[in-house]
PDB file of C-alpha atoms in Angstrom:
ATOM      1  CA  UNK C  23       0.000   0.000   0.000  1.00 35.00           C
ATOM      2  CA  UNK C  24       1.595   3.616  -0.995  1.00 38.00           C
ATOM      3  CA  UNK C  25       1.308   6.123   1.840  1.00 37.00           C
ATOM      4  CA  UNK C  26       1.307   8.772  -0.899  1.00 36.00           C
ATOM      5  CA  UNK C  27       0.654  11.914   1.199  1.00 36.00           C
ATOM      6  CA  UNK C  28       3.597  11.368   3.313  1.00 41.00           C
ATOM      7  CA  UNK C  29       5.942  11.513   0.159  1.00 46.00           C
ATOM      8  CA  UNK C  30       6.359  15.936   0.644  1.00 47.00           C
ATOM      9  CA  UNK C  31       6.721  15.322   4.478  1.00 48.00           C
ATOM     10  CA  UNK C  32       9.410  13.147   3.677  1.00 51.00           C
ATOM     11  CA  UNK C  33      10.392  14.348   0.451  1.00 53.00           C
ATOM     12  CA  UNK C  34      12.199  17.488   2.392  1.00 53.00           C
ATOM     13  CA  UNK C  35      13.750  14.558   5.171  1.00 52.00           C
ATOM     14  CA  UNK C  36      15.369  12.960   1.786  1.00 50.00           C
ATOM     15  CA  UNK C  37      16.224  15.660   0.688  1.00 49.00           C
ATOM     16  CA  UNK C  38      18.498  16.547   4.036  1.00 50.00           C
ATOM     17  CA  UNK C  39      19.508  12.912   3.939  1.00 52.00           C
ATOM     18  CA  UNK C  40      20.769  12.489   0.412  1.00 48.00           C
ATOM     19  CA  UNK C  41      22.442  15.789   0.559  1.00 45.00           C
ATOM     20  CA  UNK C  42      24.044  15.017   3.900  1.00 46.00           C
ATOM     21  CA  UNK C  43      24.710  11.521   3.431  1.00 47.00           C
ATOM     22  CA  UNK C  44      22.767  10.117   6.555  1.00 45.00           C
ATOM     23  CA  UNK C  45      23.680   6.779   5.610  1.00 47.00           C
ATOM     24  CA  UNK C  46      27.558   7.642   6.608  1.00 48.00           C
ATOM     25  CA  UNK C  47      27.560   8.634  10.513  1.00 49.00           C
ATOM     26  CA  UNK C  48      28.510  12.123  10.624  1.00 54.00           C
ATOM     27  CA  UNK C  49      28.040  15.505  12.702  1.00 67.00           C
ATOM     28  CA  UNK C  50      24.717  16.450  11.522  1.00 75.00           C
ATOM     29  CA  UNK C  51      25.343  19.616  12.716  1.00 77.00           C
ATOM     30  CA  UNK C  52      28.831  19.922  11.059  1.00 77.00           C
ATOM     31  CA  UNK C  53      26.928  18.933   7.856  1.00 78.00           C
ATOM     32  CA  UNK C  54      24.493  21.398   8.438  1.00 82.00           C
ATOM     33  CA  UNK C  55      27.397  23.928   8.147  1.00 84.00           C
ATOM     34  CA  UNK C  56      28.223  22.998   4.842  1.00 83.00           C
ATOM     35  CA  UNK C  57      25.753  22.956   3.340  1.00 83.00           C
ATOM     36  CA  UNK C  58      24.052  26.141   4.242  1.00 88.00           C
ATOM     37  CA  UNK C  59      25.488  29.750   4.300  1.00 92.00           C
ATOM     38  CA  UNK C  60      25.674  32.082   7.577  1.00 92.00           C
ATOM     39  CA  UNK C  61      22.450  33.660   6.634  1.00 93.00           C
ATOM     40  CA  UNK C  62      20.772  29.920   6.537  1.00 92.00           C
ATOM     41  CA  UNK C  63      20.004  29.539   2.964  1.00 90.00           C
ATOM     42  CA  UNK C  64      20.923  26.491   0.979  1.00 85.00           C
ATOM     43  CA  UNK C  65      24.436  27.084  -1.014  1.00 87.00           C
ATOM     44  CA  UNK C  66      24.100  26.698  -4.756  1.00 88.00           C
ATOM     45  CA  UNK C  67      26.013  23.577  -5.073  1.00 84.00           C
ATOM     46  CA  UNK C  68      23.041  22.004  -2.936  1.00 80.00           C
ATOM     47  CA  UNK C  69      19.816  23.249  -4.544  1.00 79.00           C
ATOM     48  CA  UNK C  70      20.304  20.423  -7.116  1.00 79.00           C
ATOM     49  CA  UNK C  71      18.724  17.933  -4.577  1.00 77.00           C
ATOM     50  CA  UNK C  72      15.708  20.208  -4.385  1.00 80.00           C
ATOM     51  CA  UNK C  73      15.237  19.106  -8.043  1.00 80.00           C
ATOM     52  CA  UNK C  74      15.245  15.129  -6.861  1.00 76.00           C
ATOM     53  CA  UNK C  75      12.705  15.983  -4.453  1.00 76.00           C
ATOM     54  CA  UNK C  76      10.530  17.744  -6.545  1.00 79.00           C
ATOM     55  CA  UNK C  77      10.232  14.864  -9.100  1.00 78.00           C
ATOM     56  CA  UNK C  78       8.771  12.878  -6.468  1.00 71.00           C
ATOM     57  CA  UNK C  79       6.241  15.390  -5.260  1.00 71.00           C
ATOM     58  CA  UNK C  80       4.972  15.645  -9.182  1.00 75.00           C
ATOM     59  CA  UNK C  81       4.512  11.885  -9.344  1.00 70.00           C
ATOM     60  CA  UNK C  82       1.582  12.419  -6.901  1.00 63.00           C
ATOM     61  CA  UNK C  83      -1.697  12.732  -7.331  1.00 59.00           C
ATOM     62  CA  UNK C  84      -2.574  16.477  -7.983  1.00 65.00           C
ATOM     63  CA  UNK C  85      -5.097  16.095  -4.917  1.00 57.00           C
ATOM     64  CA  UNK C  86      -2.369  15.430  -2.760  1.00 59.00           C
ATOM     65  CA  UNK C  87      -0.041  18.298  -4.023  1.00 66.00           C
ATOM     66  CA  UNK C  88      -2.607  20.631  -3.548  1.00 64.00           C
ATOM     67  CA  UNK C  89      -2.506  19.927   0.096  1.00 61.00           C
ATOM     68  CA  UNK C  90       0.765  19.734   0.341  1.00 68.00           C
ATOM     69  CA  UNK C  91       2.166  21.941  -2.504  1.00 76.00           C
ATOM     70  CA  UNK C  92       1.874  25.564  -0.763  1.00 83.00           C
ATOM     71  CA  UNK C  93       3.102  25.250   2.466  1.00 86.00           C
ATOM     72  CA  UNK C  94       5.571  26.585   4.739  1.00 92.00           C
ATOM     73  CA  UNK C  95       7.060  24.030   6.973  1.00 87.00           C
ATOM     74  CA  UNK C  96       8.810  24.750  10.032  1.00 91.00           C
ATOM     75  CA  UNK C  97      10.923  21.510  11.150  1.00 89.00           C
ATOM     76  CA  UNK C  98      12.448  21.044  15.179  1.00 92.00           C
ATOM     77  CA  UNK C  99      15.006  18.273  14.378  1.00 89.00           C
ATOM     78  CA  UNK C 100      16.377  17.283  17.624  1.00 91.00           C
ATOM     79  CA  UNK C 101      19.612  15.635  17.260  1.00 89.00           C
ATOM     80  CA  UNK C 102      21.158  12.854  19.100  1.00 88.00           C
ATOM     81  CA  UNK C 103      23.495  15.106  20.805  1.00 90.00           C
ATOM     82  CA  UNK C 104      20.409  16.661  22.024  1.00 92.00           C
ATOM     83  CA  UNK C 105      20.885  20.100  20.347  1.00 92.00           C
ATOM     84  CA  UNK C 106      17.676  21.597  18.339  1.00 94.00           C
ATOM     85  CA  UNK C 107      17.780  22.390  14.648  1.00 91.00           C
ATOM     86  CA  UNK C 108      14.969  24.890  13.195  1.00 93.00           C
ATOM     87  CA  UNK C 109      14.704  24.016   9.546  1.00 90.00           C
ATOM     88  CA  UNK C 110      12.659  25.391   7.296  1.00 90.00           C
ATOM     89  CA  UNK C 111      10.866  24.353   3.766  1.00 86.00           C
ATOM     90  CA  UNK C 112       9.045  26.098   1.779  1.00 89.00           C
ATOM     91  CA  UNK C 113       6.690  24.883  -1.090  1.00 86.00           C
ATOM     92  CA  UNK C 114       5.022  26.593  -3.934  1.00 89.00           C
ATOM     93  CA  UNK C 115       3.250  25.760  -6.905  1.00 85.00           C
ATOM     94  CA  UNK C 116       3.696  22.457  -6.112  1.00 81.00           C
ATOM     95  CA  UNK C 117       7.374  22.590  -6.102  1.00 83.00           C
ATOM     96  CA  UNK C 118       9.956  22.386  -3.417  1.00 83.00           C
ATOM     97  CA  UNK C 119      11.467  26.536  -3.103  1.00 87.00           C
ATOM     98  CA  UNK C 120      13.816  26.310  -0.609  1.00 86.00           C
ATOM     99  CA  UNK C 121      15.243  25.102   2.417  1.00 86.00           C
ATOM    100  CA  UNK C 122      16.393  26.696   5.282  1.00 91.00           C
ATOM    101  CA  UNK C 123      18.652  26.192   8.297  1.00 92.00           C
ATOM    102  CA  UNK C 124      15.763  28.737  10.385  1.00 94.00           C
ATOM    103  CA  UNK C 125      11.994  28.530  10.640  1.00 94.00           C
ATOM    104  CA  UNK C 126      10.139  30.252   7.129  1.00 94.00           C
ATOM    105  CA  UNK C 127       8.597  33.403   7.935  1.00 95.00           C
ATOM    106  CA  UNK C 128       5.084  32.992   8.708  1.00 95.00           C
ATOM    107  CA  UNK C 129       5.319  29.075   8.960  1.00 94.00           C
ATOM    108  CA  UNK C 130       2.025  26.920   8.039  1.00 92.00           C
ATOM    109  CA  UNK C 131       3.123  23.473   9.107  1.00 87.00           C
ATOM    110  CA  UNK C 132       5.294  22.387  12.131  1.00 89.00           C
ATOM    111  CA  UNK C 133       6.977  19.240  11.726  1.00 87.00           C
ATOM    112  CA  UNK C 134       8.705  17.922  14.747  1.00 91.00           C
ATOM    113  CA  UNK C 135      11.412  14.637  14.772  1.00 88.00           C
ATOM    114  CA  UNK C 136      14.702  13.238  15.901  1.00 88.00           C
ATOM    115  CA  UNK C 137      17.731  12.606  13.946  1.00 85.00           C
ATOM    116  CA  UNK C 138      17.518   9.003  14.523  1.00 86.00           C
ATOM    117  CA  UNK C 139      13.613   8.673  13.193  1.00 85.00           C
ATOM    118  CA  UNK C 140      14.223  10.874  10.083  1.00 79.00           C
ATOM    119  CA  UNK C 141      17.617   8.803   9.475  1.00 79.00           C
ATOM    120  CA  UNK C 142      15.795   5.529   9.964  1.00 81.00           C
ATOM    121  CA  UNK C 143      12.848   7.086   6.966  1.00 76.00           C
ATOM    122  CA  UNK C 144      15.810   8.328   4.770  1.00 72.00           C
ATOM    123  CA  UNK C 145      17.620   4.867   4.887  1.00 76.00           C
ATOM    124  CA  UNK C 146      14.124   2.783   4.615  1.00 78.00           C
ATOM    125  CA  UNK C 147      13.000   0.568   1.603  1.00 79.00           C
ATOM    126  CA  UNK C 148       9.544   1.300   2.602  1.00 76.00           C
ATOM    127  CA  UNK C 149       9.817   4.924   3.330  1.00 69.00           C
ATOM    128  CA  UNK C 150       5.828   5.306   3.463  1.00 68.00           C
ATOM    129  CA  UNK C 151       6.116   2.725   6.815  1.00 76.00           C
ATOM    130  CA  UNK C 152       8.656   3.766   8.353  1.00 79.00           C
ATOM    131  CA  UNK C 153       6.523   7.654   7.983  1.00 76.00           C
ATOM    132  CA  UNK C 154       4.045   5.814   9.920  1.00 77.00           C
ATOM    133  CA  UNK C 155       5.930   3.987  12.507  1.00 84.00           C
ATOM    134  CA  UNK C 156       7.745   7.186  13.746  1.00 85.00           C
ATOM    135  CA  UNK C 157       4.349   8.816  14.113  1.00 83.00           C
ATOM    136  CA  UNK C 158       3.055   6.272  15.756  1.00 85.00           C
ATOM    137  CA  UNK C 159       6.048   6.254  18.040  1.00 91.00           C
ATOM    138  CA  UNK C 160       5.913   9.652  18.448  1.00 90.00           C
ATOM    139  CA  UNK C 161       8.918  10.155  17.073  1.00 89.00           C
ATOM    140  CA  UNK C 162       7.416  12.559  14.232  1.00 85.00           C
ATOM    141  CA  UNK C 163       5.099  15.158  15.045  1.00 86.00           C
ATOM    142  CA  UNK C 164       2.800  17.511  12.713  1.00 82.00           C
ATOM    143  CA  UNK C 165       0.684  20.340  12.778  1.00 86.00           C
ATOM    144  CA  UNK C 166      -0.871  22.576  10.665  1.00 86.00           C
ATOM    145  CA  UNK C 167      -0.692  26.135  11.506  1.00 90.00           C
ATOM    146  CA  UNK C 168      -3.318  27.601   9.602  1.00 86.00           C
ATOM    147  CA  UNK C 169      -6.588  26.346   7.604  1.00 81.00           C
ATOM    148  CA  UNK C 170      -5.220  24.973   4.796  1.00 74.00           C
ATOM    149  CA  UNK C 171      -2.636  22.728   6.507  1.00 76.00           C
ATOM    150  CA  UNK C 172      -4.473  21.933   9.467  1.00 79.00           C
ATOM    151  CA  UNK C 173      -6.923  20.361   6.553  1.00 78.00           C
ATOM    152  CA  UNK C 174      -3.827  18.864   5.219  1.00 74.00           C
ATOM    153  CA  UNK C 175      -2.816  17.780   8.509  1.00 75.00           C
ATOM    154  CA  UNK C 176      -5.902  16.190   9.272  1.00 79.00           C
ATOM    155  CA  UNK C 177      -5.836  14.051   5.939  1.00 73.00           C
ATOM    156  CA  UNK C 178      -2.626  12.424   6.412  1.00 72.00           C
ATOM    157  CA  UNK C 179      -3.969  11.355   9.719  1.00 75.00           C
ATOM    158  CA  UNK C 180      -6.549  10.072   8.256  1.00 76.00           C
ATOM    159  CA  UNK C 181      -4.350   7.675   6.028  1.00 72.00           C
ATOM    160  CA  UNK C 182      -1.923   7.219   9.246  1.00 72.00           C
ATOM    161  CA  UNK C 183      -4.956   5.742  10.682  1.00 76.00           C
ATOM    162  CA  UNK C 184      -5.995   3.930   7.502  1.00 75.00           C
ATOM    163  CA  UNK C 185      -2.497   2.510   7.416  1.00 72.00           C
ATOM    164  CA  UNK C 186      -2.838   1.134  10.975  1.00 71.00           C
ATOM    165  CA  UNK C 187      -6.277  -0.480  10.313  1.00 79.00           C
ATOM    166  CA  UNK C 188      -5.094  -2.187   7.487  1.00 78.00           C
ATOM    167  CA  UNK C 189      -1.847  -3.459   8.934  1.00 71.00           C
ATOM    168  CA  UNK C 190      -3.871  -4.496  12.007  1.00 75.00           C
ATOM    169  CA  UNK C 191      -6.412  -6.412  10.077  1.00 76.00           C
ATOM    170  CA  UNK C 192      -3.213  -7.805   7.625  1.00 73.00           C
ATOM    171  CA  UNK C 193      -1.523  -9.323  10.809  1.00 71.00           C
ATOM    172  CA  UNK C 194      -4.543 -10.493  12.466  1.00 76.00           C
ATOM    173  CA  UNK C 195      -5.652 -12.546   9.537  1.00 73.00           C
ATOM    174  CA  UNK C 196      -1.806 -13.999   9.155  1.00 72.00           C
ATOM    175  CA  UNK C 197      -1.017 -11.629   6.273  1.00 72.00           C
ATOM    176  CA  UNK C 198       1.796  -9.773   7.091  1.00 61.00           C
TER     177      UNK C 198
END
């Protein structure tokens, strides 16, 4: 089953994970430093991954970028060292802009995780379930800050809980 809403959530984890290679274990925040500039904007030699991300989000359905595709996400990564990044994202037009190493002005959607969760969705095969499993852990936190992505919000847990149900009834009937 594809989780499909979760894909922009994610699409900006990937897109911190492929460009700081999550799968090698670095200083996140060291990485962090190269790869944005002093005034927290992503350096040029980065935005290319913005690209990758975006082809994802425009394999969706155009129901799900519209919820999804004019936001502006605010992200509290704590990290294992148990500092606090403030990231930011911002979507238009269906696209991935930007993203920042500070909260967007004006932010729409709050996103809050932990290094380890967002490494363990970066380095899945099934990104869509391990989405789920850090929500359901806790682990990864949303809101929606205004009426558009507190609608948005709502909908992906909707098909968080949807996901559940089905896995429930999957393993209960011996088939997962």
């Amino acid at each position: 089953m594809r989780f499909t809403p979760t894909i922009l959530l994610v699409s900006f984890f990937l897109l911190l994970g492929s460009t700081l290679g999550w799968a090698q274990p670095l200083n996140t925040g060291e990485l962090l430093d190269t790869v944005f500039n002093e005034n927290g904007e992503l350096l040029p030699e980065y935005r290319g991954e913005i690209s990758k991300a975006n082809e994802e989000f425009q394999n969706l359905s155009s129901e799900v970028q519209t919820l999804f595709g004019n936001q502006r996400i605010y992200v509290e990564l704590k990290l294992d060292d148990g500092s606090v990044e403030r990231l930011g994202v911002i979507t238009q037009g269906n696209t991935i802009q930007t993203a920042l190493r500070h909260a967007p002005a004006n932010p729409t959607l709050k996103i809050n995780a932990d290094e380890s969760s967002i490494q363990a969705i970066a380095n899945s095969t099934d990104k869509a379930q391990a989405f789920v499993q850090a929500v359901n852990q806790g682990k990864l936190k949303y809101e929606g800050l205004n009426s558009q992505a507190t609608f948005a919000t709502f909908m992906a847990d909707l098909l968080v809980f949807f996901t559940n149900l089905v896995n429930a009834i999957s393993q209960l009937l011996g088939l997962k």
